[in-house]
Coordinates of C-alpha atoms in Angstrom, one line a residue:
X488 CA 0.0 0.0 0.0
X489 CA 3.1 2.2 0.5
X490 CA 1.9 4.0 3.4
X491 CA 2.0 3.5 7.2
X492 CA -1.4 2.9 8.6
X493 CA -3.2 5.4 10.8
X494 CA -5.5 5.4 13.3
X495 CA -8.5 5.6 10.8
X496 CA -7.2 2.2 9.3
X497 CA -8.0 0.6 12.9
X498 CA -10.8 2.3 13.6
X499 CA -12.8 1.7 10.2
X500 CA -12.4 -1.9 11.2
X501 CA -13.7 -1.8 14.4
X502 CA -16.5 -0.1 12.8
X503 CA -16.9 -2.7 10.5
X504 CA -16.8 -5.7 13.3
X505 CA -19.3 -3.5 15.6
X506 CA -21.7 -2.9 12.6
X507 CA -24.3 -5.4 11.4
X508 CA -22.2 -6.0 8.2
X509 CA -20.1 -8.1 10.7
X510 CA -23.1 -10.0 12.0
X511 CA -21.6 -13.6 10.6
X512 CA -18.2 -12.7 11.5
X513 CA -17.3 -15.1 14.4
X514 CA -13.8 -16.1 15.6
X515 CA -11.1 -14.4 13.6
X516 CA -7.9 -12.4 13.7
X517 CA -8.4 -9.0 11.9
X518 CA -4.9 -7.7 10.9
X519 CA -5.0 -4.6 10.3
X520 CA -1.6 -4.1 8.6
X521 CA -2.0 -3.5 4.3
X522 CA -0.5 -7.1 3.9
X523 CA 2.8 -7.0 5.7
X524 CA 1.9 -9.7 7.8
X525 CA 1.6 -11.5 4.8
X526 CA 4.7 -10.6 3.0
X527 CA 2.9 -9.1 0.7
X528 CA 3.4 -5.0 1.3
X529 CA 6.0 -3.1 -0.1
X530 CA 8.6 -1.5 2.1
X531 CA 7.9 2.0 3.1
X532 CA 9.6 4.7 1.7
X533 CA 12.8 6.4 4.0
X534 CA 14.3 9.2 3.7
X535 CA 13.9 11.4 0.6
X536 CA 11.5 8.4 -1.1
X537 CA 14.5 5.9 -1.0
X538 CA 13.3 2.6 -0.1
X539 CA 15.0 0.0 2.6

């Protein structure tokens, strides 16, 4: 996603799980992360828009 997550990231999906859109979610592990849990995100930009 080549950003860092904010606070509106977590709390649009805590929205989502308290809304009735959730309302067959049971048991799971929401990661809130753009994919880097799964290896799949980017690295984010450093200094100047050099990457790591």
């Amino acid at each position: 996603m080549r950003r860092q997550g904010t606070a509106w990231d977590v709390a649009r999906a805590a929205l989502l799980l308290a809304s009735d859109d959730a309302g067959f979610v049971t048991g799971v592990v929401l990661a809130v992360d753009g994919g880097s849990s799964l290896g799949i995100a980017p690295p984010l930009p450093t200094k100047a828009g050099t990457e790591s």
